[in-house]
CSV table of C-alpha atoms in Angstrom, one decimal:
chain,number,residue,atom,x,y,z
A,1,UNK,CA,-5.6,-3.9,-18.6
A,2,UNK,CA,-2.2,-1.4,-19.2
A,3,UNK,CA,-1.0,0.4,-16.6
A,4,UNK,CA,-1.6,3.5,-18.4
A,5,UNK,CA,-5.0,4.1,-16.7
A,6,UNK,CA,-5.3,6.1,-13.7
A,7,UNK,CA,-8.0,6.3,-11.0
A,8,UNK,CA,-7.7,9.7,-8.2
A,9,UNK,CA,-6.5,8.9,-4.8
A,10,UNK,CA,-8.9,9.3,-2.3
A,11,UNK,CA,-10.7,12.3,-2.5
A,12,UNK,CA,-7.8,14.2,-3.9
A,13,UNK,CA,-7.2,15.2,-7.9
A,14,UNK,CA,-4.3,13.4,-7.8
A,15,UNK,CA,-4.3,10.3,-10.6
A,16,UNK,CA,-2.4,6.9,-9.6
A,17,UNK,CA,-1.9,3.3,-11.5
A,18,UNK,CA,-3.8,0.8,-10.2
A,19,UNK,CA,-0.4,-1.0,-9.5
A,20,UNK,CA,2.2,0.9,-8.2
A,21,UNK,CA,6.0,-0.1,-8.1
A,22,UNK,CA,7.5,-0.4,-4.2
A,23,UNK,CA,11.4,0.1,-4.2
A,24,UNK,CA,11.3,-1.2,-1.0
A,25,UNK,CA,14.0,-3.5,-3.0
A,26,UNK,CA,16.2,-1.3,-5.0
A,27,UNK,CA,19.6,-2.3,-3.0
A,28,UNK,CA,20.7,-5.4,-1.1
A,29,UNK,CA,21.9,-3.8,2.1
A,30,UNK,CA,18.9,-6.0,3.9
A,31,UNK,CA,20.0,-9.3,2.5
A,32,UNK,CA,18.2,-9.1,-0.3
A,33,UNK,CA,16.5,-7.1,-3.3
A,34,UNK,CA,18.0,-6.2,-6.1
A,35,UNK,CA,21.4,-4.9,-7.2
A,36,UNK,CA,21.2,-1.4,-9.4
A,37,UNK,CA,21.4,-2.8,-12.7
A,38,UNK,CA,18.5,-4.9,-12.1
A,39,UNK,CA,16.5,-2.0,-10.2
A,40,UNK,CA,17.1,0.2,-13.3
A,41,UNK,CA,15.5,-2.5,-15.8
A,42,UNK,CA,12.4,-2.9,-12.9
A,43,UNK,CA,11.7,0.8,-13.2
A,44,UNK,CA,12.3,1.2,-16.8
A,45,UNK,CA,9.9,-1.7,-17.2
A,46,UNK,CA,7.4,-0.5,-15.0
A,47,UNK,CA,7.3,2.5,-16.6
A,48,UNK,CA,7.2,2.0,-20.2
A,49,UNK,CA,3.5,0.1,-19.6
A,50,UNK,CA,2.8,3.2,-18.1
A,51,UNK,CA,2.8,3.3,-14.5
A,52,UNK,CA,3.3,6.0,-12.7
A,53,UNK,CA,2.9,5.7,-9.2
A,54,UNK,CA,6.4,4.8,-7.4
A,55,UNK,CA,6.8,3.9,-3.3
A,56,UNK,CA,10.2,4.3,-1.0
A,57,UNK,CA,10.7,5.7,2.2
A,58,UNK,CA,13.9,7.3,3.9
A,59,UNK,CA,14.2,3.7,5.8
A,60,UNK,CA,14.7,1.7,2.7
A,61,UNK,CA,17.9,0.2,2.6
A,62,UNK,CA,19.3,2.3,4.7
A,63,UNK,CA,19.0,5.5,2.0
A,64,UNK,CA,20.2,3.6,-0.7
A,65,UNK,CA,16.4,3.3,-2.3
A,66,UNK,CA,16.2,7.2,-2.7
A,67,UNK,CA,18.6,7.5,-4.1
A,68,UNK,CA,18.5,5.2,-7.1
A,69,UNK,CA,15.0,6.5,-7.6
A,70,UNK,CA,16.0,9.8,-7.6
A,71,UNK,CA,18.7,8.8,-10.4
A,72,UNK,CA,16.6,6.8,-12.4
A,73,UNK,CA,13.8,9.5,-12.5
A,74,UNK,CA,16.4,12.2,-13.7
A,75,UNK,CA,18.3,9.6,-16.1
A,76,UNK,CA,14.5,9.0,-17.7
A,77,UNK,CA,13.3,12.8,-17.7
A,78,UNK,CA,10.3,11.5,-16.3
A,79,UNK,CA,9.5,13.8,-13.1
A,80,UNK,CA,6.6,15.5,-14.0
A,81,UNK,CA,5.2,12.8,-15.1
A,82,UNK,CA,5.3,10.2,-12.1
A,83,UNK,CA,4.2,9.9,-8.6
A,84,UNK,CA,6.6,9.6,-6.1
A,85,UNK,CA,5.6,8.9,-2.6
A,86,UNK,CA,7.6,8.7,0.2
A,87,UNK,CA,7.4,8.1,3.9
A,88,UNK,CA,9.0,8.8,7.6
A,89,UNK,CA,9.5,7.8,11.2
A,90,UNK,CA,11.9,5.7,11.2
A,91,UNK,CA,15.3,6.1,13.1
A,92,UNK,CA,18.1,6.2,10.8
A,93,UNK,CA,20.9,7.3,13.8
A,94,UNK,CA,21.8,5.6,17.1
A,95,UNK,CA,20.3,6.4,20.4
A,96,UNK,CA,18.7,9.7,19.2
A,97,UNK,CA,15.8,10.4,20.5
A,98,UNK,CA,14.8,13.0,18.0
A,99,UNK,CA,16.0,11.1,14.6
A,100,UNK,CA,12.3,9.0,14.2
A,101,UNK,CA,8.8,9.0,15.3
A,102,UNK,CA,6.4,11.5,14.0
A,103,UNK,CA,7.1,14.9,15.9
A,104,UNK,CA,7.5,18.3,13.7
A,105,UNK,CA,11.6,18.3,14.4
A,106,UNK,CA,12.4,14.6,12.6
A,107,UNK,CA,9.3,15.4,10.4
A,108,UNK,CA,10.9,18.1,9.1
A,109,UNK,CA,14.7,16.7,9.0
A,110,UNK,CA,13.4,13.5,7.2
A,111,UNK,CA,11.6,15.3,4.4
A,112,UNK,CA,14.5,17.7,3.5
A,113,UNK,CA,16.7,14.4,3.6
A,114,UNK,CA,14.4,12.8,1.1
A,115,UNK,CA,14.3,15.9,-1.3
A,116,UNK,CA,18.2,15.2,-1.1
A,117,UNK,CA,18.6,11.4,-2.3
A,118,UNK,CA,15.6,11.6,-4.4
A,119,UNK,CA,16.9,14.7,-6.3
A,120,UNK,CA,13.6,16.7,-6.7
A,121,UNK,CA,12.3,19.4,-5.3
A,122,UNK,CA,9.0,18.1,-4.0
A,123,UNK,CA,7.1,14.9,-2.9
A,124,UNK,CA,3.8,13.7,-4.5
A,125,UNK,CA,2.9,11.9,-1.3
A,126,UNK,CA,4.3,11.7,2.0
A,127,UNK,CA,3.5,9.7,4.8
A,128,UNK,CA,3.5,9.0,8.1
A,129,UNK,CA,5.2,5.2,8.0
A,130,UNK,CA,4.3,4.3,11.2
A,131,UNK,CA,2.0,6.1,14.9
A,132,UNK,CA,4.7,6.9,17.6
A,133,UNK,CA,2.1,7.0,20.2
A,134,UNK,CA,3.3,10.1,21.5
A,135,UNK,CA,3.6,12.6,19.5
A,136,UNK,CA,-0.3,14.6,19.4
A,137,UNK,CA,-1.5,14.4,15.9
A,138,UNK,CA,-2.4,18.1,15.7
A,139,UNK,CA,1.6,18.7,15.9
A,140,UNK,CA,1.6,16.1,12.5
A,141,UNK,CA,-0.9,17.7,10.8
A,142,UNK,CA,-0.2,21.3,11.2
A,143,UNK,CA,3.6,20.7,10.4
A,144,UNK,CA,2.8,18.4,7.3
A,145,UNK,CA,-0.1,21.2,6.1
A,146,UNK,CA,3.4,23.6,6.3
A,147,UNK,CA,5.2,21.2,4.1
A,148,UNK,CA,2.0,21.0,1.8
A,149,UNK,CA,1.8,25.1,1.6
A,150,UNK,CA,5.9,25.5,1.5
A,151,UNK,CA,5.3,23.4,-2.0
A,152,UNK,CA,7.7,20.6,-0.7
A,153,UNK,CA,4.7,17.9,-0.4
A,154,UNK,CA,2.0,17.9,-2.7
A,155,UNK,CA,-0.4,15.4,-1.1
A,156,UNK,CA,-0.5,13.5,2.5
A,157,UNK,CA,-1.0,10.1,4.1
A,158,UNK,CA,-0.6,8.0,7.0
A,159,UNK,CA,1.0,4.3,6.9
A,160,UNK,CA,0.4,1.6,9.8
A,161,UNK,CA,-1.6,3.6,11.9
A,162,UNK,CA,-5.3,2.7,14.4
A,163,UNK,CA,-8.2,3.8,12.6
A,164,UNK,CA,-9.1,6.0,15.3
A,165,UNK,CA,-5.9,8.1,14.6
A,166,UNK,CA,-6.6,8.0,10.8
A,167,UNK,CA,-10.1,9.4,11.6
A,168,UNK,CA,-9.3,12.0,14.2
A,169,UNK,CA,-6.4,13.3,11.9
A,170,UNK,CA,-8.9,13.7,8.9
A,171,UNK,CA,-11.4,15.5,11.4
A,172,UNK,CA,-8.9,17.7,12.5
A,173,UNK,CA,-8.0,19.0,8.8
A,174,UNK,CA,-11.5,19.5,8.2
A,175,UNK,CA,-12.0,21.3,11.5
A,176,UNK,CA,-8.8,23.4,10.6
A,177,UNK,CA,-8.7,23.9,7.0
A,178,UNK,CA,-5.2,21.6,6.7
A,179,UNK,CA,-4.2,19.8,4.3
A,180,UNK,CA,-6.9,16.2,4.1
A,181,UNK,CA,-5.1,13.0,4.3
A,182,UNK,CA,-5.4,11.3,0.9
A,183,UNK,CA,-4.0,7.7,1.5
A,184,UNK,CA,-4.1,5.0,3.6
A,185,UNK,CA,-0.6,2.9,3.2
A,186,UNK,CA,-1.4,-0.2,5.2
A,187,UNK,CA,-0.6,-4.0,4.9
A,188,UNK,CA,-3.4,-6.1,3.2
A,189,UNK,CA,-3.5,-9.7,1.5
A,190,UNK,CA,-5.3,-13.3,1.5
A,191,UNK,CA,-3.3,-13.8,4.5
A,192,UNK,CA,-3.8,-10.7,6.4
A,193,UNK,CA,-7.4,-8.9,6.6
A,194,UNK,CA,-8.0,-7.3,9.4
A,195,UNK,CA,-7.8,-3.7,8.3
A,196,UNK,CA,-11.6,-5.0,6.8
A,197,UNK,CA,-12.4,-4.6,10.0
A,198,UNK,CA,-12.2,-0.9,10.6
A,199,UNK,CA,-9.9,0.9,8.2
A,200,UNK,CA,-11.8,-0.3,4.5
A,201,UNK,CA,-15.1,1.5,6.1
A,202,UNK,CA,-12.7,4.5,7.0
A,203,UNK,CA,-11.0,5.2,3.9
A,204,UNK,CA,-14.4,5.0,1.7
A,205,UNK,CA,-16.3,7.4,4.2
A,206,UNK,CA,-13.2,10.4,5.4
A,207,UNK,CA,-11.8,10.0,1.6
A,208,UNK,CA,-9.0,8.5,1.7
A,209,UNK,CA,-7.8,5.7,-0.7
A,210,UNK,CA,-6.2,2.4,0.4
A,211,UNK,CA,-2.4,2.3,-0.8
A,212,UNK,CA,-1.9,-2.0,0.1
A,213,UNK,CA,1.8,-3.2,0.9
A,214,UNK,CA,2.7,-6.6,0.7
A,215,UNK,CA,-0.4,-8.1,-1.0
A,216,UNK,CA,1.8,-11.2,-1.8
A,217,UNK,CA,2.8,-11.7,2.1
A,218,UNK,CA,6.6,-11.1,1.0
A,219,UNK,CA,6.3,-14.0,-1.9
A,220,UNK,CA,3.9,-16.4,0.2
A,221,UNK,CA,1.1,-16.3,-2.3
A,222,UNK,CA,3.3,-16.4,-5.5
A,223,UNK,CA,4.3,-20.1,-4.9
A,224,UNK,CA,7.6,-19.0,-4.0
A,225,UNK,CA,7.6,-21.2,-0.6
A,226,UNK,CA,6.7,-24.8,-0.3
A,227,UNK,CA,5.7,-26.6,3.0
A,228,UNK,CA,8.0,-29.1,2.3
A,229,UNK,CA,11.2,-26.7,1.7
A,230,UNK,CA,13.3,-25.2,3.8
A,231,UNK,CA,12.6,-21.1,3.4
A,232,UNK,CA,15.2,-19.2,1.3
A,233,UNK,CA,14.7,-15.5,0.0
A,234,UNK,CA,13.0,-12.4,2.4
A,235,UNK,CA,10.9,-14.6,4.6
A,236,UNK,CA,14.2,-17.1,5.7
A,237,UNK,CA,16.1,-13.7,6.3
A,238,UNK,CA,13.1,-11.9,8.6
A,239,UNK,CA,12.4,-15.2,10.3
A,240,UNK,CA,11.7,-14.8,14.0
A,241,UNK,CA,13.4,-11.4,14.2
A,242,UNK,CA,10.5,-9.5,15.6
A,243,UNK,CA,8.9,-8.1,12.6
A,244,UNK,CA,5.2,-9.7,12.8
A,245,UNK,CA,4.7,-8.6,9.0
A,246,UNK,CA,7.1,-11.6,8.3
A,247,UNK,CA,6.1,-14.1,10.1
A,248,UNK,CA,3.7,-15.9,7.6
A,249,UNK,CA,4.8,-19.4,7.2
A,250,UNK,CA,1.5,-21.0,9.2
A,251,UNK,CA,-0.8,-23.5,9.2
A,252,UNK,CA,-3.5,-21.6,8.1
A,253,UNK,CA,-1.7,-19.6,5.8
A,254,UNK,CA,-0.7,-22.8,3.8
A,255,UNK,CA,-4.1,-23.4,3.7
A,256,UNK,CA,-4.7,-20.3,2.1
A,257,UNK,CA,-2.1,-21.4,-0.4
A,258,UNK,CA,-3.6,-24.4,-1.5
A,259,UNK,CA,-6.6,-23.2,-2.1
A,260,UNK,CA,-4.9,-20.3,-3.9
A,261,UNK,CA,-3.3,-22.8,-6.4
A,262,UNK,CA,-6.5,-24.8,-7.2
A,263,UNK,CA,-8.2,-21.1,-8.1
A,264,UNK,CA,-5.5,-21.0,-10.1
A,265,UNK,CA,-4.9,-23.8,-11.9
A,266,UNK,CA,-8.7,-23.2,-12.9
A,267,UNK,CA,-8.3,-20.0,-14.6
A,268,UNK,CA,-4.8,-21.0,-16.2
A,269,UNK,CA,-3.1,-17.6,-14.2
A,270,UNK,CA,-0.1,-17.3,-11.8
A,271,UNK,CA,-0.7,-17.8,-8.4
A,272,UNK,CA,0.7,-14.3,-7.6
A,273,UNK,CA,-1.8,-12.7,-10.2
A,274,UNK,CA,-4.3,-13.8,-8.9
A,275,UNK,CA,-3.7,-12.9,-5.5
A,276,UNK,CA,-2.8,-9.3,-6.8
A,277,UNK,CA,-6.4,-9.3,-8.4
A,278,UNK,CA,-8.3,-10.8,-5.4
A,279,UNK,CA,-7.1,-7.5,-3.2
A,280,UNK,CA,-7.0,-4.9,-6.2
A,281,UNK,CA,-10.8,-5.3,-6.4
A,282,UNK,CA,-11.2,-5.1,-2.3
A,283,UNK,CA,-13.5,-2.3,-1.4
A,284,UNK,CA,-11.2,1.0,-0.2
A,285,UNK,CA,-8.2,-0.1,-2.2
A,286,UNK,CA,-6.4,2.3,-4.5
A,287,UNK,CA,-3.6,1.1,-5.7
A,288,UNK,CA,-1.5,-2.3,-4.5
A,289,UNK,CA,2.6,-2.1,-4.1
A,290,UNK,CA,3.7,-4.6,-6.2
A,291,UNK,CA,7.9,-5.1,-5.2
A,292,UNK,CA,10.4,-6.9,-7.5
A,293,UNK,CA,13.8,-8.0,-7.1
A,294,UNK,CA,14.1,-9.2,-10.5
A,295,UNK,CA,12.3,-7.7,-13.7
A,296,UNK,CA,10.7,-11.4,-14.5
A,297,UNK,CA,8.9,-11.1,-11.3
A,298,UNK,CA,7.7,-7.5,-12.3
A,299,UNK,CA,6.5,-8.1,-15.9
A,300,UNK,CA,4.3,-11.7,-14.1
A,301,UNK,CA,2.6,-9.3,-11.8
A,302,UNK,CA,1.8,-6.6,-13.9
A,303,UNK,CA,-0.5,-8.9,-15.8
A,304,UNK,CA,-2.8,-9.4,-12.7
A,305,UNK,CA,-5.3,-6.8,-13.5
A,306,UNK,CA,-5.3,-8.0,-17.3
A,307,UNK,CA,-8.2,-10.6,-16.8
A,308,UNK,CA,-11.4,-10.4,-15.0
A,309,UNK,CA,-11.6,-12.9,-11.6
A,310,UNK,CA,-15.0,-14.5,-12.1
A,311,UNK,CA,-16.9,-13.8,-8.5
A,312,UNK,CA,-17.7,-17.5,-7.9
A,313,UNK,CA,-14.3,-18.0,-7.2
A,314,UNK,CA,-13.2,-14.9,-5.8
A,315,UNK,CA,-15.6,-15.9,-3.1
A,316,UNK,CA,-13.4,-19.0,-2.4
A,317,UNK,CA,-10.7,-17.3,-1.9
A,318,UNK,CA,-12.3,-15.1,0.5
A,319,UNK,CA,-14.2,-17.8,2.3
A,320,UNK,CA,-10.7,-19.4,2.6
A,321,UNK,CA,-9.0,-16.4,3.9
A,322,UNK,CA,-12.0,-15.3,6.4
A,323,UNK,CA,-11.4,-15.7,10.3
A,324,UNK,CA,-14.2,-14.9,12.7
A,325,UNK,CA,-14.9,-11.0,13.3
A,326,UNK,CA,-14.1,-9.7,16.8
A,327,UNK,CA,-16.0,-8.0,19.0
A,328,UNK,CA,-17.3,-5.6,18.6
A,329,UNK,CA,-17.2,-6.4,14.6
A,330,UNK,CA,-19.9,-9.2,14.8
A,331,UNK,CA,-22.5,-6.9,15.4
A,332,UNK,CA,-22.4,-5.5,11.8
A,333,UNK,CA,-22.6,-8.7,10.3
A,334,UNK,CA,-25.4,-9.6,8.8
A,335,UNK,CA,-26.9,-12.2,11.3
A,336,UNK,CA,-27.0,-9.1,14.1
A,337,UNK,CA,-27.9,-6.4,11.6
A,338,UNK,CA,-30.8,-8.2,10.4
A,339,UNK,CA,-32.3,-8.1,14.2
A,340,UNK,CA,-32.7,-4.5,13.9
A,341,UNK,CA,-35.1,-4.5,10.8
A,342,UNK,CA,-37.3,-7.4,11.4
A,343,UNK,CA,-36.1,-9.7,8.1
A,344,UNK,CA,-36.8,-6.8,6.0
A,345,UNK,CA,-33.6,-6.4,3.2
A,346,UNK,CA,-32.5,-2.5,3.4
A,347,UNK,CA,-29.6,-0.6,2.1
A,348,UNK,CA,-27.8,2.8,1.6
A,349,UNK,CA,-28.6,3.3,-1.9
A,350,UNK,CA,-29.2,0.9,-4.9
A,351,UNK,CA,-27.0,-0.5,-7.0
A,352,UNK,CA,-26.2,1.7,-10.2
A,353,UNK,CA,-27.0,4.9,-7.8
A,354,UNK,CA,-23.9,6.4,-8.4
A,355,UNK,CA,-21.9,5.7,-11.8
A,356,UNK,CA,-18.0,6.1,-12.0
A,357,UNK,CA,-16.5,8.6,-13.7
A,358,UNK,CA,-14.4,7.1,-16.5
A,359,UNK,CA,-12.6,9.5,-19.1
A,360,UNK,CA,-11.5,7.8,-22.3
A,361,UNK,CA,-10.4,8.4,-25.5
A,362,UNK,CA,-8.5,11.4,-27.7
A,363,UNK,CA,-9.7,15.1,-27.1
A,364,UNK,CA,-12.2,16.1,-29.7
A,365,UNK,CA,-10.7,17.8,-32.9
A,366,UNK,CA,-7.5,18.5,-30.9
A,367,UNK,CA,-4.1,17.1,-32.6
């Protein structure tokens, strides 16, 4: 399957890859990613098989992500074409209180700094990167529905934030007439599930579609990292700094690995393809980030939704990956469901209630 076709974003017009390309690593001021020359030949190749939905935030390296987007897109003509997303809250400055977290005053100094290094004179998508606790969310919305009618923003979303907030933001545009949240930016992979929990029943219901970062656990499920070897790359440099999302070299998770590797080996695919599958096809998901610091690693991944992942052994993987639900999650399992209808089997609606709507093919007798 190409990149070159495009499902809508939640419950939005807007018309996104499947994959996307994160440029989380276009510059090495983090210890690693990729040096411009390099980022150029990731976006050109990510591009030329069609893609067209592109992730940075201000936060990425420091600026310096921006603004190579921003250079690429104009070098390549391409604006109109892609989808660029971006995101905001964190602090860029020292010791000001006002230079991150959500409120309407770095809100509106982040985007206009955005507009700047990326060179354009709107955003497809912008997020929220990350709840401040503080700030009230009718102060986000209203001040992101400005951006959205000032033209600057086109579409809005929220990144790493409880479901509850997610919910009582969407109810609030509804309530108001603001601008709906269209995307969910939030981290999901064989060795992190837990938005299942909560935010996968979320997005499907309030309209919003799943955007996953690091589906690959920062290069944990490509193979990249052996038990055996001492860690080198992004996880070595994030190691015990702080930063849960990059702590992933455990026990379990090496479980996860292995069995990873045997589906695999069966199927005759790349460890990190078929990881990218497993989560593409999760219910709620979108579109999956897929980061590179070299092209090589770009063009493997871009191959993982070119083959079908037969069920049997999709279910090992998720079998493998599963922890026990929480409370109060175990009650809407089916063990406790199935108390409140006596045995019987029941369900929303049937399968083949509601067909997709897929668009193909050339426009009738046009040239």
């Amino acid at each position: 399957m190409s990149l070159d076709t495009y499902y809508t974003l939640g419950r939005s017009g807007l018309r996104v890859s499947r994959l996307s390309l994160g440029a989380m690593t276009f510059g090495t001021e983090w210890g690693w990613g990729s040096d411009k020359a390099n980022a150029r030949r990731i976006f050109d190749m990510y591009v030329e098989r069609g893609g067209n939905f592109i992730d940075t935030a201000d936060v990425y390296t420091n600026g310096t992500s921006e603004t190579w987007l921003g250079e690429f897109v104009a070098d390549a003509g391409l604006r109109d074409r892609l989808v660029l997303a971006s995101k905001y809250t964190f602090n860029l400055g020292d010791r000001n209180p006002n230079g991150g977290g959500n409120g309407r005053k770095n809100l509106l100094r982040a985007v206009e700094g955005s507009l700047k290094r990326l060179n354009t004179d709107y955003l497809d998508l912008f997020y929220v990167h990350a709840w401040d606790q503080l700030t009230p969310v009718e102060e986000v919305m209203r001040t992101l529905d400005d951006l959205v009618r000032s033209g600057k923003v086109r579409h809005i979303g929220l990144s790493d934030v409880p479901a509850w907030y997610a919910a009582r933001a969407q109810t609030l545009a509804e309530w108001r007439g603001f601008e709906p949240v269209s995307a969910l930016q939030l981290q999901y992979s064989l060795v992190e599930r837990n938005l299942e929990h909560e935010h996968a029943r979320l997005a499907t219901e309030l309209g919003m579609g799943i955007t996953v970062w690091s589906p690959l656990a920062s290069g944990l499920l490509s193979g990249r990292y052996r038990r055996d070897v001492a860690p080198e790359g992004r996880l070595a440099a994030m190691k015990d700094n702080g930063n849960p999302a990059f702590q992933h070299l455990t026990e379990r998770n090496w479980r996860i690995v292995d069995e990873l590797e045997s589906v695999a080996r069966e199927i005759e695919r790349p460890l990190a393809q078929v990881a990218l599958n497993w989560v593409a096809n999760r219910p709620g998901v979108a579109s999956v980030i897929v980061g590179a610091s070299r092209p090589e690693q770009l063009r493997d991944n871009l191959g993982a939704l070119d083959f079908e992942l037969p069920p049997a052994l999709a279910e090992r993987l998720t079998r493998a990956s599963d922890t026990p639900a929480p409370f109060p999650y175990y009650f809407f399992t089916n063990a406790m469901q199935g108390m409140m209808y006596g045995g019987a089997t029941v369900g929303d609606k049937p399968a083949g209630y509601r067909a997709p709507v897929v668009v193909s093919g050339s426009g009738s007798g046009v040239e």
